[in-house]
Coordinates of C-alpha atoms and ligand atoms in Angstrom, one line a residue:
M23 CA 35.3 -25.4 9.0
G24 CA 36.7 -24.0 4.9
I25 CA 33.9 -22.1 3.4
G26 CA 32.3 -24.4 0.6
R27 CA 34.5 -28.2 1.8
A28 CA 30.3 -29.4 2.6
S29 CA 29.8 -31.0 -0.7
S30 CA 26.8 -33.5 -1.5
W31 CA 27.7 -34.2 -4.9
Q32 CA 28.6 -37.5 -3.7
A33 CA 25.3 -38.5 -2.2
T34 CA 24.9 -42.4 -3.3
E35 CA 21.8 -42.2 -4.4
V36 CA 20.6 -41.7 -7.6
P37 CA 16.4 -41.6 -9.6
A38 CA 15.2 -45.1 -10.7
L39 CA 15.2 -44.4 -14.6
G40 CA 11.6 -44.4 -14.5
A41 CA 10.3 -42.0 -17.1
R42 CA 13.6 -40.5 -17.9
P43 CA 13.9 -40.8 -22.1
K44 CA 15.8 -44.1 -22.7
G45 CA 19.1 -44.9 -22.0
R46 CA 20.2 -41.5 -20.3
L47 CA 21.4 -42.5 -16.8
P48 CA 20.0 -41.5 -13.5
L49 CA 22.1 -37.6 -13.0
T50 CA 24.8 -38.3 -10.4
E51 CA 25.8 -41.3 -13.1
R52 CA 26.1 -39.2 -15.8
P53 CA 29.5 -38.8 -17.2
A54 CA 29.5 -35.0 -16.3
W55 CA 28.6 -34.8 -13.5
Q56 CA 30.8 -37.9 -13.1
E57 CA 34.1 -36.0 -13.4
L58 CA 32.1 -32.5 -11.9
G59 CA 32.9 -34.3 -9.0
Q60 CA 36.3 -34.2 -9.1
H61 CA 37.2 -31.9 -11.2
F62 CA 35.9 -30.5 -7.2
Q63 CA 38.4 -31.7 -5.7
E64 CA 40.8 -30.4 -7.4
V65 CA 39.4 -26.6 -7.5
R66 CA 37.6 -26.4 -4.5
D67 CA 40.4 -24.8 -2.7
L68 CA 41.5 -22.7 -6.2
E69 CA 40.9 -19.0 -4.5
L70 CA 39.6 -16.0 -6.4
K71 CA 42.7 -14.1 -5.8
H72 CA 45.4 -16.7 -7.8
L73 CA 42.9 -17.1 -10.5
F74 CA 42.5 -13.8 -11.7
A75 CA 46.2 -13.1 -11.4
A76 CA 47.3 -16.0 -13.2
D77 CA 44.5 -14.5 -15.7
P78 CA 45.1 -10.7 -16.4
D79 CA 42.0 -11.5 -19.3
R80 CA 40.1 -13.0 -17.3
A81 CA 37.4 -10.5 -16.8
R82 CA 36.6 -10.8 -20.1
H83 CA 37.2 -13.9 -20.5
L84 CA 34.5 -14.7 -18.0
A85 CA 32.1 -11.8 -19.6
A86 CA 28.5 -12.4 -21.3
E87 CA 25.8 -10.0 -22.6
A88 CA 23.4 -9.6 -24.3
C89 CA 19.5 -7.5 -24.4
D90 CA 21.9 -4.6 -22.4
I91 CA 22.5 -6.9 -19.6
Y92 CA 26.1 -7.5 -19.6
L93 CA 26.3 -11.0 -16.4
D94 CA 30.9 -10.8 -15.8
Y95 CA 31.0 -14.3 -13.6
S96 CA 34.7 -13.8 -13.0
K97 CA 34.0 -14.1 -9.1
N98 CA 33.1 -17.0 -9.4
R99 CA 35.5 -20.3 -8.0
I100 CA 35.8 -22.1 -11.4
T101 CA 38.0 -22.6 -14.3
E102 CA 38.2 -22.9 -18.3
V103 CA 37.4 -26.6 -17.5
T104 CA 33.8 -25.8 -14.8
L105 CA 32.4 -24.4 -17.8
R106 CA 33.4 -26.7 -20.3
L107 CA 32.4 -29.8 -18.1
L108 CA 29.1 -27.0 -16.8
V109 CA 28.7 -27.2 -20.6
K110 CA 29.0 -31.3 -20.9
L111 CA 26.6 -31.4 -17.9
A112 CA 23.2 -29.6 -19.8
R113 CA 24.3 -31.5 -23.2
E114 CA 24.1 -34.3 -21.3
C115 CA 21.2 -33.5 -19.1
G116 CA 19.0 -32.1 -22.9
L117 CA 19.0 -28.7 -21.9
P118 CA 18.1 -27.5 -25.6
E119 CA 16.3 -30.2 -26.7
R120 CA 14.2 -29.2 -22.9
I121 CA 14.3 -25.3 -24.2
E122 CA 13.0 -26.6 -27.8
A123 CA 10.1 -28.2 -26.0
M124 CA 8.7 -25.9 -23.4
F125 CA 9.1 -23.7 -26.9
S126 CA 6.9 -25.1 -28.8
G127 CA 4.4 -26.8 -26.3
Q128 CA 5.2 -29.2 -25.4
R129 CA 3.3 -30.7 -21.9
I130 CA 6.5 -30.7 -20.1
N131 CA 4.7 -29.5 -16.6
V132 CA 4.8 -33.1 -16.0
S133 CA 2.0 -33.8 -13.0
E134 CA -0.5 -31.1 -14.3
S135 CA -0.3 -32.9 -17.4
R136 CA 0.6 -28.8 -19.0
P137 CA 2.8 -26.9 -21.5
V138 CA 4.8 -24.3 -19.9
L139 CA 3.8 -20.6 -22.3
H140 CA 4.8 -17.6 -20.5
V141 CA 7.3 -17.3 -23.9
A142 CA 3.4 -17.0 -25.8
L143 CA 3.1 -14.2 -23.9
R144 CA 5.0 -11.9 -25.2
A145 CA 5.8 -13.7 -28.6
P146 CA 6.3 -10.7 -31.3
R147 CA 2.0 -10.3 -33.3
G148 CA 2.3 -12.7 -35.7
E149 CA 4.2 -15.2 -34.7
S150 CA 2.6 -18.7 -33.8
I151 CA 2.5 -21.3 -31.3
M152 CA 0.7 -24.6 -31.9
V153 CA -1.4 -26.3 -28.4
D154 CA -3.8 -28.9 -29.6
G155 CA -4.0 -27.6 -33.5
E156 CA -5.0 -24.4 -31.4
D157 CA -2.4 -21.2 -32.0
V158 CA -1.9 -19.7 -28.7
V159 CA -0.5 -16.1 -29.5
A160 CA -3.6 -15.0 -31.9
P161 CA -5.5 -15.2 -28.6
V162 CA -2.4 -13.6 -26.4
H163 CA -2.6 -10.3 -28.8
Q164 CA -6.7 -10.2 -28.4
V165 CA -6.8 -9.8 -24.7
L166 CA -3.4 -7.7 -24.7
D167 CA -5.6 -5.2 -27.0
R168 CA -8.3 -5.5 -24.3
L169 CA -6.6 -4.7 -21.7
A170 CA -4.9 -1.5 -23.2
D171 CA -8.4 -0.1 -24.2
F172 CA -9.7 -0.6 -20.5
A173 CA -6.3 0.7 -19.4
E174 CA -5.9 3.8 -21.5
R175 CA -9.9 4.1 -21.0
V176 CA -9.1 3.9 -17.2
R177 CA -5.7 6.2 -17.5
N178 CA -8.2 9.6 -19.5
G179 CA -10.4 9.3 -17.5
S180 CA -13.6 8.1 -20.1
W181 CA -14.0 5.3 -17.5
K182 CA -15.4 6.6 -14.7
G183 CA -17.0 4.8 -11.0
H184 CA -20.6 4.1 -10.1
T185 CA -20.5 8.6 -9.4
G186 CA -19.3 10.0 -12.5
Q187 CA -15.5 10.5 -10.6
P188 CA -12.6 9.1 -12.8
V189 CA -9.9 6.6 -11.5
R190 CA -7.7 7.9 -8.6
N191 CA -7.1 4.4 -6.9
V192 CA -6.4 1.1 -7.9
V193 CA -5.9 -1.6 -5.4
N194 CA -4.5 -5.5 -7.3
I195 CA -6.4 -7.8 -5.2
G196 CA -4.4 -11.0 -5.4
I197 CA -1.6 -13.4 -3.8
G198 CA 1.4 -15.3 -4.9
G199 CA 1.8 -15.3 -8.0
S200 CA -0.7 -13.3 -8.2
D201 CA 0.7 -10.8 -6.8
L202 CA 4.1 -10.4 -6.1
G203 CA 4.9 -10.1 -9.8
P204 CA 2.6 -7.2 -10.7
R205 CA 4.0 -5.3 -7.8
M206 CA 7.7 -6.1 -8.3
A207 CA 7.1 -4.3 -11.9
Y208 CA 4.7 -1.6 -10.7
E209 CA 7.4 -0.5 -7.8
A210 CA 10.1 -1.5 -10.4
L211 CA 8.9 1.0 -13.0
R212 CA 7.0 3.5 -10.9
H213 CA 9.3 6.1 -12.6
Y214 CA 7.2 5.3 -15.7
A215 CA 4.0 5.4 -13.9
R216 CA 1.3 8.5 -13.2
P217 CA 2.8 10.0 -10.0
D218 CA -1.1 11.2 -9.1
L219 CA -2.7 7.4 -10.2
K220 CA -2.5 5.7 -6.4
V221 CA -1.4 1.8 -7.0
R222 CA -1.7 -0.3 -3.3
F223 CA -1.7 -3.9 -3.2
V224 CA -3.4 -6.9 -0.9
S225 CA -2.7 -10.2 -0.9
N226 CA -2.8 -11.6 2.8
I227 CA -5.7 -12.9 3.9
D228 CA -4.7 -10.1 7.6
G229 CA -7.4 -8.5 7.7
T230 CA -5.3 -5.4 8.5
D231 CA -3.7 -5.6 4.2
F232 CA -6.8 -4.2 3.2
V233 CA -7.8 -1.7 5.8
E234 CA -4.5 -0.5 5.5
A235 CA -4.1 -0.6 1.7
T236 CA -7.6 1.5 1.5
R237 CA -7.7 3.7 4.6
D238 CA -7.2 6.7 3.3
L239 CA -9.3 6.3 -0.3
D240 CA -12.7 7.5 -2.1
P241 CA -14.8 4.6 -3.0
A242 CA -15.7 6.9 -5.4
E243 CA -12.7 6.8 -7.3
T244 CA -11.1 3.5 -6.5
L245 CA -11.2 0.1 -9.1
F246 CA -10.9 -3.0 -7.6
V247 CA -8.6 -5.3 -9.8
V248 CA -9.6 -9.1 -8.8
C249 CA -7.0 -11.3 -10.1
S250 CA -7.2 -15.2 -9.0
K251 CA -6.1 -17.3 -11.8
S252 CA -8.5 -20.2 -10.2
W253 CA -10.8 -18.0 -8.4
H254 CA -11.1 -20.5 -5.4
T255 CA -7.7 -18.8 -3.4
L256 CA -9.0 -18.1 -0.2
E257 CA -7.5 -14.7 0.9
T258 CA -8.8 -13.8 -2.7
L259 CA -12.0 -14.3 -2.1
T260 CA -12.2 -13.0 1.5
N261 CA -10.3 -10.0 0.1
A262 CA -12.8 -9.4 -2.4
K263 CA -15.6 -9.7 -0.9
T264 CA -14.9 -7.4 2.7
A265 CA -13.9 -4.9 -0.6
R266 CA -17.2 -5.1 -2.5
D267 CA -18.1 -4.7 1.2
W268 CA -16.0 -2.1 1.6
A269 CA -17.0 -0.1 -1.9
L270 CA -20.7 -0.9 -1.7
R271 CA -20.7 0.3 2.3
G272 CA -19.2 3.6 0.8
L273 CA -21.5 4.2 -2.9
G274 CA -24.8 3.8 -1.4
G275 CA -25.5 0.5 -1.4
D276 CA -26.4 0.7 -5.3
A277 CA -25.1 -3.3 -6.2
D278 CA -24.7 -1.8 -9.9
A279 CA -22.0 -0.3 -8.6
V280 CA -19.7 -3.7 -8.3
A281 CA -19.5 -3.8 -12.1
K282 CA -17.9 0.6 -12.0
H283 CA -15.8 -0.5 -9.3
F284 CA -14.4 -3.9 -9.7
V285 CA -13.1 -5.8 -12.8
A286 CA -11.5 -9.9 -12.0
V287 CA -7.9 -11.1 -14.0
S288 CA -8.8 -15.3 -14.2
T289 CA -9.2 -18.8 -15.8
N290 CA -12.4 -18.9 -14.6
A291 CA -15.5 -16.8 -15.6
Q292 CA -17.9 -19.5 -13.9
G293 CA -16.7 -17.9 -11.0
V294 CA -16.1 -14.3 -11.7
A295 CA -19.7 -14.6 -12.3
E296 CA -21.2 -15.9 -9.7
F297 CA -18.8 -13.5 -7.4
G298 CA -21.2 -10.9 -9.4
I299 CA -18.4 -9.6 -11.7
D300 CA -19.5 -9.2 -15.1
T301 CA -17.5 -10.8 -17.7
A302 CA -17.3 -8.4 -19.7
N303 CA -15.6 -7.1 -16.7
M304 CA -12.8 -10.9 -17.1
F305 CA -10.1 -10.4 -19.0
P306 CA -8.9 -14.5 -19.1
F307 CA -5.5 -15.6 -18.9
W308 CA -4.7 -19.0 -19.8
D309 CA -3.6 -22.9 -17.9
W310 CA -0.2 -22.6 -20.0
V311 CA 0.9 -20.0 -17.6
G312 CA 2.0 -20.6 -14.8
G313 CA 1.1 -18.4 -11.3
R314 CA 4.6 -17.0 -10.6
Y315 CA 5.3 -16.8 -14.4
S316 CA 2.5 -14.6 -15.4
Y317 CA 3.6 -10.8 -14.2
D318 CA 3.7 -10.5 -18.0
S319 CA -0.3 -11.3 -18.6
A320 CA -3.4 -9.7 -18.0
I321 CA -2.2 -10.1 -14.6
G322 CA -0.5 -7.7 -15.5
L323 CA -3.1 -5.3 -15.7
S324 CA -3.0 -2.7 -12.5
L325 CA 0.8 -2.7 -13.8
M326 CA 0.1 -1.8 -17.2
V327 CA -2.9 1.4 -16.2
A328 CA -0.1 2.3 -13.2
I329 CA 2.5 2.6 -17.0
G330 CA 0.8 2.7 -19.4
P331 CA -0.2 -0.2 -22.9
D332 CA 3.1 1.4 -24.1
Q333 CA 5.8 0.4 -21.8
F334 CA 3.7 -2.3 -21.0
R335 CA 4.6 -3.8 -24.8
Q336 CA 7.6 -2.7 -24.7
M337 CA 8.5 -4.5 -21.4
L338 CA 7.4 -7.3 -22.8
A339 CA 9.7 -6.7 -25.9
G340 CA 12.3 -7.2 -23.5
M341 CA 10.8 -10.8 -22.3
H342 CA 10.7 -11.9 -26.4
A343 CA 14.8 -10.3 -26.6
M344 CA 16.0 -12.7 -23.9
D345 CA 13.5 -15.8 -24.9
E346 CA 15.1 -15.6 -27.6
H347 CA 19.0 -15.6 -26.9
F348 CA 18.2 -18.5 -24.0
R349 CA 16.3 -20.6 -26.9
S350 CA 19.5 -19.1 -29.7
A351 CA 22.4 -18.8 -28.2
P352 CA 25.7 -21.0 -28.1
L353 CA 25.4 -22.4 -24.1
D354 CA 29.2 -21.1 -22.6
A355 CA 27.5 -18.0 -24.2
N356 CA 23.7 -18.4 -23.0
L357 CA 22.8 -15.7 -19.9
P358 CA 20.4 -17.4 -18.2
V359 CA 22.1 -20.7 -18.9
L360 CA 25.3 -19.7 -17.7
M361 CA 23.5 -18.4 -14.1
G362 CA 22.1 -21.4 -14.5
L363 CA 24.9 -23.9 -14.1
L364 CA 26.7 -21.5 -12.1
A365 CA 23.6 -22.1 -9.7
V366 CA 24.1 -26.1 -9.8
W367 CA 27.6 -26.0 -9.5
Y368 CA 27.9 -24.3 -5.9
N369 CA 24.6 -26.6 -5.1
N370 CA 25.9 -29.7 -5.2
F371 CA 29.7 -29.5 -5.1
F372 CA 29.6 -26.9 -2.8
G373 CA 26.9 -27.7 -1.2
A374 CA 26.2 -24.5 -0.9
E375 CA 21.9 -23.9 0.2
S376 CA 21.6 -20.4 -0.5
V377 CA 22.4 -17.6 -2.7
A378 CA 21.8 -14.1 -2.3
V379 CA 20.3 -11.5 -5.6
L380 CA 21.5 -8.0 -4.0
P381 CA 19.9 -4.8 -6.1
Y382 CA 21.3 -1.6 -5.9
D383 CA 18.5 0.1 -7.1
Q384 CA 15.1 0.8 -4.3
Y385 CA 13.3 0.3 -7.4
L386 CA 14.4 -3.1 -7.2
R387 CA 13.8 -3.3 -3.6
R388 CA 10.1 -6.2 -4.2
L389 CA 12.6 -8.0 -6.5
P390 CA 13.8 -10.6 -4.0
A391 CA 10.3 -11.0 -2.7
Y392 CA 9.6 -12.2 -5.8
L393 CA 12.5 -14.5 -7.0
Q394 CA 11.9 -15.8 -3.4
Q395 CA 8.4 -17.6 -5.3
L396 CA 10.0 -17.3 -8.9
D397 CA 13.4 -20.4 -7.5
M398 CA 11.6 -21.9 -4.9
E399 CA 8.4 -22.7 -5.8
S400 CA 9.6 -23.9 -8.7
N401 CA 12.7 -25.8 -8.0
G402 CA 11.9 -26.5 -4.1
K403 CA 10.9 -30.7 -5.4
H404 CA 12.0 -33.3 -3.9
V405 CA 11.4 -36.1 -6.8
D406 CA 12.2 -36.5 -10.7
L407 CA 10.2 -36.1 -13.8
A408 CA 9.4 -39.7 -13.3
G409 CA 7.9 -39.0 -9.3
E410 CA 11.3 -40.7 -7.9
P411 CA 12.7 -38.4 -5.2
V412 CA 16.3 -37.4 -6.5
G413 CA 19.1 -38.2 -4.7
F414 CA 20.9 -34.6 -4.0
Q415 CA 19.7 -31.4 -3.4
T416 CA 17.3 -29.4 -5.1
G417 CA 16.3 -24.9 -5.3
P418 CA 18.3 -23.2 -3.3
I419 CA 16.8 -20.4 -0.5
I420 CA 17.1 -17.5 -2.1
W421 CA 17.2 -14.3 0.0
G422 CA 18.1 -10.3 -0.5
E423 CA 17.9 -6.5 0.3
P424 CA 18.4 -4.3 -2.0
G425 CA 22.4 -2.1 -1.2
T426 CA 23.1 -1.2 0.5
N427 CA 20.5 -1.4 3.5
G428 CA 21.6 -4.8 3.2
Q429 CA 25.3 -4.1 3.4
H430 CA 24.6 -2.3 7.6
A431 CA 22.1 -5.9 7.7
F432 CA 23.7 -9.0 7.2
Y433 CA 27.0 -8.6 4.9
Q434 CA 28.6 -9.4 7.9
L435 CA 27.7 -13.1 7.4
I436 CA 28.2 -13.2 3.9
H437 CA 31.9 -11.7 4.3
Q438 CA 32.9 -13.6 7.6
G439 CA 30.4 -16.3 8.4
T440 CA 31.3 -19.7 7.7
R441 CA 28.9 -20.4 5.1
L442 CA 29.1 -20.2 1.4
I443 CA 26.7 -17.6 0.3
P444 CA 26.8 -16.7 -3.8
C445 CA 26.0 -13.2 -4.9
D446 CA 24.4 -11.9 -7.4
F447 CA 24.6 -8.4 -7.7
I448 CA 22.9 -6.5 -9.7
G449 CA 23.4 -2.5 -11.0
F450 CA 23.1 0.7 -12.9
C451 CA 25.0 2.4 -14.8
A452 CA 22.5 5.9 -15.2
S453 CA 19.9 6.6 -12.3
L454 CA 16.8 7.3 -12.4
N455 CA 17.7 9.8 -10.2
R456 CA 20.4 11.9 -10.5
L457 CA 20.8 13.4 -7.3
G458 CA 24.5 15.0 -6.5
R459 CA 26.5 11.9 -5.8
H460 CA 23.5 9.4 -4.3
Q461 CA 24.8 6.7 -7.7
D462 CA 28.5 7.1 -8.3
L463 CA 27.9 6.8 -4.8
L464 CA 26.0 2.9 -4.4
M465 CA 27.8 2.1 -8.1
A466 CA 31.2 2.3 -5.8
N467 CA 29.6 0.1 -3.2
L468 CA 28.5 -2.6 -5.2
L469 CA 31.5 -3.0 -6.8
A470 CA 33.2 -2.7 -3.5
Q471 CA 31.5 -5.8 -2.1
T472 CA 32.2 -8.0 -5.1
E473 CA 36.0 -7.0 -4.6
A474 CA 36.1 -7.4 -0.9
L475 CA 33.9 -10.4 -0.8
A476 CA 36.1 -12.3 -3.8
F477 CA 39.9 -10.9 -2.8
G478 CA 39.5 -10.2 1.1
R479 CA 42.1 -9.3 3.1
S480 CA 45.1 -11.1 4.6
A481 CA 46.9 -11.0 8.0
E482 CA 49.3 -9.6 6.3
E483 CA 47.4 -6.4 3.9
L484 CA 45.7 -6.3 7.7
R485 CA 49.5 -6.7 9.7
Q486 CA 50.9 -3.8 6.6
A487 CA 48.0 -1.3 7.7
G488 CA 49.1 -1.0 11.5
I489 CA 46.5 -3.1 12.6
P490 CA 47.2 -4.6 15.9
E491 CA 49.0 -8.2 16.5
W492 CA 45.6 -9.3 18.9
Q493 CA 43.7 -7.9 16.9
I494 CA 44.1 -9.2 13.1
P495 CA 42.4 -12.5 13.4
Y496 CA 38.6 -10.7 13.9
R497 CA 39.6 -8.9 10.5
V498 CA 40.7 -10.6 8.3
C499 CA 38.8 -11.0 5.4
V500 CA 39.7 -14.8 4.1
G501 CA 38.0 -13.7 0.7
N502 CA 36.5 -16.5 -1.8
R503 CA 33.4 -15.4 -2.1
P504 CA 32.1 -16.3 -5.2
S505 CA 29.5 -13.6 -6.8
N506 CA 27.9 -12.7 -10.0
T507 CA 27.5 -9.1 -11.1
L508 CA 24.5 -8.0 -13.3
L509 CA 25.2 -4.9 -14.6
L510 CA 22.3 -3.2 -17.3
E511 CA 22.6 -0.1 -18.5
R512 CA 19.5 1.8 -17.0
L513 CA 16.2 0.9 -15.4
T514 CA 13.5 1.0 -18.5
P515 CA 10.6 -1.8 -19.2
A516 CA 12.8 -3.0 -21.6
S517 CA 15.6 -4.3 -19.2
L518 CA 13.2 -4.3 -16.4
G519 CA 11.3 -7.3 -18.5
S520 CA 14.5 -8.9 -20.0
L521 CA 15.5 -8.6 -16.4
I522 CA 13.4 -11.4 -15.3
A523 CA 13.1 -13.5 -18.3
L524 CA 16.9 -14.0 -18.0
Y525 CA 15.6 -15.1 -14.1
E526 CA 12.9 -17.5 -15.8
H527 CA 15.3 -19.0 -17.7
R528 CA 18.0 -19.6 -15.7
T529 CA 14.9 -21.0 -13.1
F530 CA 14.7 -23.3 -16.1
T531 CA 17.9 -24.1 -17.1
Q532 CA 18.5 -26.0 -13.0
G533 CA 15.4 -27.4 -13.6
A534 CA 16.1 -29.2 -16.8
I535 CA 19.5 -30.1 -15.1
W536 CA 17.9 -32.1 -12.0
G537 CA 15.5 -32.9 -14.0
I538 CA 12.4 -32.3 -11.6
D539 CA 8.9 -30.2 -12.9
S540 CA 9.6 -26.4 -11.9
F541 CA 5.7 -26.0 -13.3
D542 CA 3.9 -27.3 -10.6
Q543 CA 3.6 -26.5 -6.2
W544 CA 2.1 -29.6 -4.4
G545 CA 2.8 -28.7 -1.6
V546 CA 1.7 -25.6 -1.1
E547 CA -1.5 -27.9 -0.9
L548 CA -1.3 -29.1 2.0
G549 CA -1.5 -26.2 4.6
K550 CA -4.0 -25.1 2.4
I551 CA -6.4 -28.1 3.5
L552 CA -5.8 -28.4 6.9
A553 CA -6.2 -24.6 7.8
D554 CA -9.7 -25.7 5.4
K555 CA -10.6 -27.6 8.8
I556 CA -9.7 -25.7 11.1
I557 CA -11.6 -22.6 9.8
P558 CA -14.6 -23.6 11.6
E559 CA -12.8 -24.8 14.4
L560 CA -12.0 -21.8 15.4
E561 CA -15.8 -20.3 13.7
S562 CA -18.1 -22.5 16.2
D563 CA -19.9 -21.1 18.8
S564 CA -19.7 -23.9 20.3
E565 CA -16.4 -26.1 21.4
P566 CA -15.6 -27.7 19.5
E567 CA -14.1 -31.8 19.0
L568 CA -11.2 -31.3 18.5
A569 CA -9.1 -34.5 16.5
H570 CA -5.5 -33.0 16.2
D571 CA -2.1 -33.4 18.2
S572 CA -2.2 -31.9 21.3
S573 CA 0.4 -29.1 20.5
T574 CA -2.4 -28.1 17.5
N575 CA -5.7 -29.1 20.0
T576 CA -4.3 -27.2 22.8
L577 CA -3.4 -24.0 20.4
I578 CA -6.5 -23.6 19.1
R579 CA -8.9 -24.0 22.6
R580 CA -5.9 -21.1 23.5
Y581 CA -7.1 -19.5 20.5
R582 CA -10.8 -19.3 21.2
E583 CA -10.5 -18.4 24.1
R584 CA -8.2 -15.3 24.1
R585 CA -9.2 -13.6 21.2
G586 CA -11.8 -11.0 22.4
P587 CA -14.8 -10.0 21.8
E588 CA -15.6 -8.5 17.8
Ligands
G6Q28 C1 2.5 -19.7 -8.6 C2 1.5 -20.2 -7.6 C3 0.6 -19.7 -6.4 C4 -0.4 -18.8 -6.5 C5 -1.4 -18.1 -6.0 C6 -2.7 -17.9 -6.6 O1 2.6 -20.5 -8.9 O2 0.8 -21.7 -8.6 O3 1.1 -18.6 -6.1 O4 -0.8 -18.0 -7.9 O5 -1.5 -19.7 -4.9 O6 -3.2 -18.5 -7.1 P1 -4.4 -17.5 -7.9 O7 -3.8 -16.2 -9.2 O8 -5.5 -19.2 -8.6 O9 -5.4 -17.7 -7.0

C-alpha cells in the first residue's frame, strides 16, 4: 500500500441540514470540498523532493510568522492550489464568522448552550466582552488580582500554615482540564519557578498517585489547591478528602487547619463550602471556560504560585497576542488557520489517522498529553452542530514524546511504516540551559528528522553510498512524509502562551470546518455513570446481585475474591 493512499473524502453519507445556516451545503457537497477531492487525485503522488526542486523559494513561500513563532509548512504535500482551495473551504464553512462568534460571546457551544470565552481570560484590563448584557472581562481581572495577591502571600511567606510555618509544598488536586493544563505549563515554565517550592500534581483516583506525591512532604508546610470546575468529580473529591485526612493527621487533628492548608478553584461555591473549605479561600471561574481551555483561569493557581504573578501575566499576554492574530490576520497568513486546514487536508483527503507532536525541548514533555486532551476531547465528535451524523472523519489521534527520545523509539514507524503520520516539530533557537554542545545537537536532530521524513533516501543514493544490493530494500526511506516545523526563539511564559493559544485555535479551526461542537464532551459521561453503579457492587460486604454482561459480572466476582485484605 502506498503511503497516504487511503482516502476518506469520497464518503457518501452527508449530514442533514438541521441547524446549518440557511443555504449552506453539507460539508462534503461544498464546492471547495469537491474541488479539493479532485485536486487530491492530481497531487496525491507528487513528491516533496520534486516540489522543492521546482520552486527554489518554496521555504519562503510556505512560511508564516506571528507572535515570535515561525511556522515553516513547506514540507507539506501541498501546492499553491491546495492552499487556495483550503482557504476557500474555510470561507465556505464560515470560519471567519465562527471566529467572530466566539470572540463576541455567542453561544457556540450549542449542546451546552454556552459561550466559549477562554479568550476573555487573557483580554487586557479595560477591554470588554458582553455576555447577557454583562461584561466578563472586569471579573476576570478581579479574580486575577485576588489570585496574584494570594500567590504573592504564599511566595513571600506571609501566608502561614496552621503551625505558623510558611508554605514550601504546593499540591494541585484536579483531573482532566483541571490537571493537564497547569501540570503541562508548570513543567514548561519550571525554569521560571521558585526552586525552593515543591509543586506536585495529584489526579488519578489510584491511591498511589496521592501516596507518591506526598510521601516526602511535611503537612505543616503543604498547601493543597483543589481544582474542580463542577466540584462533582469523583477522582478530585476523593483525593481532596484523602488530602484533608492526611493533613489533619499530620497537624494534630484540629479541623481549623483546613483553612490554612486548602484552597479551592471552582464554579461551585456551595460544593466547596460543604466540603469544608472556607469560600473566602475559593477562587472562581465561569461556565464559559471549558475545562481543557482553563489553565489560564484560576485553575492555573499552582502555576502562578510557582512562577509568580508577573510571569503568569506575561503568559496571558502571549496568549492574547495569538488571539489577536487569529482574529485579525488574513486566513492564508494565519498560523492557527493554516495548521488547522493542513490537519483537515491530511485527515480527510489523505485519510491520515493521527498526528505526532514532537517538541524538541525537555520542558515541553507534557505538551503531547495536554494537546491530546485539547484536540481529542474537542474534536472527537460523531455528530455535527445540528446533531446529525457527520459523513466524514473528525478529530485525529494526537500523540508524541519529546525529541530526541522518540527518535529511539517510535520514529521508525513514521519513517518506514505504511501509515501517513503528519508531524509537528517544535524547537527553540536558544536553550534555557546552555550546556556545551547540547542545544546544537538537539536542534540538528530536529532538522535532520524533518529532512529525512520529507526527502528520504532512495535506492540509488544507497547504492552510491556502497550499501550491498541485498540490503537496499530494507534501507530505503521513501520520504514524502509531511511535517510542520515551529521554530521559536526561546521558551518564555509569553512564548508558551502564544504556542498554547495557537493550538487552541488550530483545534477551533478544524472543528469549524467539520461543523461540530468542539466544546462539549458528552462521551466521557457514560463511563462515569457505569462506574457509579459498579462502586457499591465492589464495596458491598455481602455478595451483590450482578446484572451486567457475563464478562463484567465475572470480572467483578474475580476482583472481589482476590483483592486481598484492606
Ligand atoms: C475538559 C473536561 C474534563 C474536566 C474534568 C475535570 O474540558 O471537561 O477534562 O476538566 O472532568 O472536571 P472538574 O474540573 O469539574 O472536576
